[in-house]
CSV table of C-alpha atoms and ligand atoms in Angstrom, one decimal:
chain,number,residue,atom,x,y,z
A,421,UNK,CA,0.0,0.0,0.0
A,422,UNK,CA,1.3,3.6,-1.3
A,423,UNK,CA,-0.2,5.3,1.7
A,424,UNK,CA,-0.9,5.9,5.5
A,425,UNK,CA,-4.1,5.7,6.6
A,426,UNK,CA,-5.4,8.6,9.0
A,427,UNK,CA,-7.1,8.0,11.9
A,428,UNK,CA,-10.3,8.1,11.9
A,429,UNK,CA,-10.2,9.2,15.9
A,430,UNK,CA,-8.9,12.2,14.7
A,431,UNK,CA,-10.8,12.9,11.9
A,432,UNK,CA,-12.9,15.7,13.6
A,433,UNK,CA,-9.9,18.2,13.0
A,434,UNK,CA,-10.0,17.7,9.5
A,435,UNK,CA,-13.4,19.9,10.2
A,436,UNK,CA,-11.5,22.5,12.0
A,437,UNK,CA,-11.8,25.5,10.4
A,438,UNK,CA,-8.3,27.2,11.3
A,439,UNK,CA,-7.1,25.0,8.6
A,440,UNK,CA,-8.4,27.7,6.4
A,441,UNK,CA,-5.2,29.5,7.0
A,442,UNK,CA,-3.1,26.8,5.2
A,443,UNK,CA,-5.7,26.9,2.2
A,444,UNK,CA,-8.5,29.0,1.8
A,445,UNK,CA,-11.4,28.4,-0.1
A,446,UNK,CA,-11.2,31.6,-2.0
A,447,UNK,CA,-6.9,30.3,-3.4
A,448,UNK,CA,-8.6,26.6,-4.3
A,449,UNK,CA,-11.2,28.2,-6.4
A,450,UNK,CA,-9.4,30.9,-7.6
A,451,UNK,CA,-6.2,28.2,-8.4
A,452,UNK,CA,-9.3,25.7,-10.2
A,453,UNK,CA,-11.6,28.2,-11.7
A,454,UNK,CA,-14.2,25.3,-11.0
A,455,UNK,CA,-17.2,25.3,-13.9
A,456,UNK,CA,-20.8,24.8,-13.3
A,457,UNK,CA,-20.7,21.5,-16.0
A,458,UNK,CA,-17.4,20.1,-14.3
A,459,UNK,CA,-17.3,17.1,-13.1
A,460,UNK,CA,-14.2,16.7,-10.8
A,461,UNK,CA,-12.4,14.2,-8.5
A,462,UNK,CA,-11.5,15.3,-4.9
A,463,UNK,CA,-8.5,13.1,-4.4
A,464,UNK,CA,-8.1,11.9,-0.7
A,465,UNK,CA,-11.5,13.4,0.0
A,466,UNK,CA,-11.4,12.7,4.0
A,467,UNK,CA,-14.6,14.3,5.8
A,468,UNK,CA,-15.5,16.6,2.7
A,469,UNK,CA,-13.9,19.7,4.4
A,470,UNK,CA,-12.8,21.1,1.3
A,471,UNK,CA,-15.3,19.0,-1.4
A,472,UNK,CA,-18.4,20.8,0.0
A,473,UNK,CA,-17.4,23.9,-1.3
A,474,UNK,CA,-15.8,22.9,-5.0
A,475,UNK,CA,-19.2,21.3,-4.9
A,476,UNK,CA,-21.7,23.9,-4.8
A,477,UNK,CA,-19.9,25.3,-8.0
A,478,UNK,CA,-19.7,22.4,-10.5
A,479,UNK,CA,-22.0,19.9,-11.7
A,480,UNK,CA,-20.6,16.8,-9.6
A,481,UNK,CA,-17.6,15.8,-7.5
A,482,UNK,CA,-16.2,12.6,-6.9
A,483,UNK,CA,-14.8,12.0,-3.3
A,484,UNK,CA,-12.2,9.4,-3.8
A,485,UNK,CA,-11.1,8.4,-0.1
A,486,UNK,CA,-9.2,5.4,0.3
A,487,UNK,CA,-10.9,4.7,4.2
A,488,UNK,CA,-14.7,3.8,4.0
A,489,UNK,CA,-14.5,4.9,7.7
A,490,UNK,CA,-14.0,9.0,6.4
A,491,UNK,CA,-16.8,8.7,4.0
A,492,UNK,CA,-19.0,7.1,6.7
A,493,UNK,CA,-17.8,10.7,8.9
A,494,UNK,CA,-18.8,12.4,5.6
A,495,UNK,CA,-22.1,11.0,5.1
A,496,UNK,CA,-22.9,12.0,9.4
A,497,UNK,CA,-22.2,15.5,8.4
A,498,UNK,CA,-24.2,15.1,5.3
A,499,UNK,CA,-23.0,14.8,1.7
A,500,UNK,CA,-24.2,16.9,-0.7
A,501,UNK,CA,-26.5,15.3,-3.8
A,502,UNK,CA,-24.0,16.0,-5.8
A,503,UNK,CA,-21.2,14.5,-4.5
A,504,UNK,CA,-20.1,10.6,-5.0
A,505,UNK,CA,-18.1,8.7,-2.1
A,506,UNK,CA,-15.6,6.5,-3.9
A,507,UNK,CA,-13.7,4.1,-2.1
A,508,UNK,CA,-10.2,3.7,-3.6
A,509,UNK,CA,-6.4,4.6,-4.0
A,510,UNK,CA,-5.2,7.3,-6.3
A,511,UNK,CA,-3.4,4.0,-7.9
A,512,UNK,CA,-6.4,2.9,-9.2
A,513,UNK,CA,-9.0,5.3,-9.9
A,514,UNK,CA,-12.5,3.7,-11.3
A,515,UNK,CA,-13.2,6.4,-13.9
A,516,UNK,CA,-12.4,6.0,-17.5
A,517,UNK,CA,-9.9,7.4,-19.7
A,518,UNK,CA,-10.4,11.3,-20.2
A,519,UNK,CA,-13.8,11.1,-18.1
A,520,UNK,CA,-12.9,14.4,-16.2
A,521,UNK,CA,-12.6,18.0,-16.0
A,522,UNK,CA,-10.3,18.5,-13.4
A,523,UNK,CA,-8.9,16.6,-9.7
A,524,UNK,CA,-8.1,18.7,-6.6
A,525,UNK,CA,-6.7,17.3,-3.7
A,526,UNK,CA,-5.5,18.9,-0.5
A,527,UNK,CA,-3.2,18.1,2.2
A,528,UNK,CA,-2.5,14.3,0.4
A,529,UNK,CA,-0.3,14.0,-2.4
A,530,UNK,CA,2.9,12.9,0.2
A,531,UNK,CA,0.4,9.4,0.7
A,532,UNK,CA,0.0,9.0,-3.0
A,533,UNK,CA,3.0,10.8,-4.5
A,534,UNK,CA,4.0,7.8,-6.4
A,535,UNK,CA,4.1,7.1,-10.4
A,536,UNK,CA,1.5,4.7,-10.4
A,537,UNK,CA,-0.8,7.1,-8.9
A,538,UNK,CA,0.2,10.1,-11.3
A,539,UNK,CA,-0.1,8.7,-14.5
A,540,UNK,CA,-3.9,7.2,-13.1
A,541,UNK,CA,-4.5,11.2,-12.7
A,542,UNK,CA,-3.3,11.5,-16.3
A,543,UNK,CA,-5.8,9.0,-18.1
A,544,UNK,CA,-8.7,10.3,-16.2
A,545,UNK,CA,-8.3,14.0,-17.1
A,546,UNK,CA,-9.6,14.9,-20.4
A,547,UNK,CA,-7.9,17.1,-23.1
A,548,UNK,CA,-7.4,20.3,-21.1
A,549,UNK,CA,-8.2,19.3,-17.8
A,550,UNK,CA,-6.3,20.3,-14.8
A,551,UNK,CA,-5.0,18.9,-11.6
A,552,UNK,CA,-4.9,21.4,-8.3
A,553,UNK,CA,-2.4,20.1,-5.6
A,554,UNK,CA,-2.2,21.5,-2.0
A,555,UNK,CA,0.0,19.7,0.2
A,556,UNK,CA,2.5,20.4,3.0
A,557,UNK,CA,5.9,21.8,2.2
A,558,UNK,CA,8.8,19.8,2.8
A,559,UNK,CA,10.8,22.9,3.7
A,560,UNK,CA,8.0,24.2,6.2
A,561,UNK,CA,8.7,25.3,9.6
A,562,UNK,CA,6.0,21.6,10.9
A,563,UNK,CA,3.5,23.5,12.5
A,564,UNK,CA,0.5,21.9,10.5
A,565,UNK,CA,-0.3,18.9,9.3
A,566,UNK,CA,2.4,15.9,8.7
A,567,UNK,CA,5.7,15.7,10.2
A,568,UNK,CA,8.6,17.6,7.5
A,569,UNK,CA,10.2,13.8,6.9
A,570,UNK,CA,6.5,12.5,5.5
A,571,UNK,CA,6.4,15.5,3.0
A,572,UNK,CA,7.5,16.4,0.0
A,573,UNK,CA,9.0,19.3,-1.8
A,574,UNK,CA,7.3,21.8,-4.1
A,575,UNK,CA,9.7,20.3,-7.1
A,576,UNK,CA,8.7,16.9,-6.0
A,577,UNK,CA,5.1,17.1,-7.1
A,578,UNK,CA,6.2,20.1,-10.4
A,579,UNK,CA,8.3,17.0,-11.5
A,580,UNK,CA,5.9,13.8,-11.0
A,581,UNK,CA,3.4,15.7,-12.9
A,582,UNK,CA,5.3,16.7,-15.6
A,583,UNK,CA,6.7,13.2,-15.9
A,584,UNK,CA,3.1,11.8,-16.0
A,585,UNK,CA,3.3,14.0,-19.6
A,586,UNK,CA,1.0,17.0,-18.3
A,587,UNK,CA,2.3,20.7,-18.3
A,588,UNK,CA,2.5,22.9,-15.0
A,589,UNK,CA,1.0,26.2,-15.2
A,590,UNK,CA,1.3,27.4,-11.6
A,591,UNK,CA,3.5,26.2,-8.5
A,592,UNK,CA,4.4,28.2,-5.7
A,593,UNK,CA,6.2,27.5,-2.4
A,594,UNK,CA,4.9,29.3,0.7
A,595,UNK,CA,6.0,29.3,4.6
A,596,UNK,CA,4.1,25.8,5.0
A,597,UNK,CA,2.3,24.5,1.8
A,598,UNK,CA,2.6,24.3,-1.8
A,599,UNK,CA,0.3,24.3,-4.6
A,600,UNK,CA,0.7,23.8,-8.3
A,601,UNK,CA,-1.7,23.4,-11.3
A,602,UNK,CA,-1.2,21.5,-14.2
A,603,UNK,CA,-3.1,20.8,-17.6
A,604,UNK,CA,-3.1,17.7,-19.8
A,605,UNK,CA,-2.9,19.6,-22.9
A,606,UNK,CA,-3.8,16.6,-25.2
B,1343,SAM,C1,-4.8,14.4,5.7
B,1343,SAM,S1,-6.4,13.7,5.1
B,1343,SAM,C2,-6.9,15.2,4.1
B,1343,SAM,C3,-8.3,15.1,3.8
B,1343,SAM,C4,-8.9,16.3,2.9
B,1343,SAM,N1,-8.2,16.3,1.6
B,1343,SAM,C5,-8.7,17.6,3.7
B,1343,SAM,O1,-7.8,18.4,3.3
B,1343,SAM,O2,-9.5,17.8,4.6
B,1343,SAM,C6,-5.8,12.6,3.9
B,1343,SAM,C7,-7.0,11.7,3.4
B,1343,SAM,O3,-6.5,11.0,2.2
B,1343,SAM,C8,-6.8,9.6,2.3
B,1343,SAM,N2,-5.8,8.9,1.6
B,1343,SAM,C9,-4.5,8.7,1.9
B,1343,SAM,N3,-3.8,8.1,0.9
B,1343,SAM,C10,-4.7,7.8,-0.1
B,1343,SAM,C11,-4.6,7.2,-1.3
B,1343,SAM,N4,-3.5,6.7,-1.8
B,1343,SAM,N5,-5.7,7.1,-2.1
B,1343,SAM,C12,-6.9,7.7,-1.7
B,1343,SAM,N6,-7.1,8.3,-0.5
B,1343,SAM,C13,-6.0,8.4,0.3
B,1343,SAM,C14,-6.9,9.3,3.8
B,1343,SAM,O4,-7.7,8.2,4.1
B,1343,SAM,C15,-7.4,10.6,4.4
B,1343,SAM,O5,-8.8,10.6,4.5
């Protein structure tokens, strides 16, 4: 397994909303320019935190968790009608080729960093889809989120994407995250 799972005892500060400060809503739209006929993938969905809101802007959202026990959390809080739990690994996505507009996925790609996974993201997007990735900066100062020795630099996730044959269009470094966009231009 490509991944560590995260306990489900702590899931209740996935809800916290002080996160906000590592990611705002506001920088994930603004970063995915989210359409009202996309249909999108939230990659390492967890509790929704983040889905909910991509979700009131776009026609669906698939929230791809790899633990049945955060979608359960999910589904207490209440899932939106247009959102779809999926159980799997980024490894092994159960969409077909080109069958979306766009992935997101916050404060995750360190679990599923690896080639298999990328080049999964790759077949699902279609032509001119994009891929938004928040995740925890290798060279942060720890006070959020995984410990520095689980994460992964902002070059890390600039060169598994571009190896996975899609073009980065955005990628900046800040005191504790990253976040890049790409594009499969074809
Ligand atoms: C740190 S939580 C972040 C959840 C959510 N993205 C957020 O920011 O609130 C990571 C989530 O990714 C899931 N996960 C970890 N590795 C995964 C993988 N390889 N495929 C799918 N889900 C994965 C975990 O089960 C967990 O719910």
């Amino acid at each position: 397994m490509g991944f560590h799972t995260f306990d489900p005892e702590r899931a209740e500060k996935l809800d916290d909303e002080s996160r906000y400060r590592w990611c705002s809503i506001e920088e994930l739209l603004s970063i995915l320019s989210p359409e009202p006929d996309d249909e999108l993938a939230d990659l390492g969905s967890g509790t929704g935190f983040y889905t909910d809101p991509i979700a009131e802007r776009v026609a669906k959202v698939h929230a791809v968790d790899v633990q049945p026990e955060m979608h359960d959390m999910y589904e207490e809080k209440g899932i939106p009608e247009n959102v779809r739990p999926v159980t799997a690994e980024v490894a092994d996505l159960p969409f077909g080729d080109g069958a979306l507009d766009g992935v997101f996925s916050t404060m995750t790609y360190h679990e599923f960093s690896g080639e298999d996974s990328m080049a999964e993201i790759s077949r699902i997007l279609r032509p001119g889809g994009r891929v938004v990735i928040v995740d925890w900066d290798r060279n942060g100062p720890g006070e959020g989120g995984s410990v520095p020795e689980e994460r992964h630099e902002l070059g890390h996730a600039v060169s598994a994407l571009g190896s996975a044959g899609l073009t980065v269009d955005h990628a900046v470094s800040r005191t504790e995250t990253f976040v890049c966009r790409a594009r499969k231009l074809r």
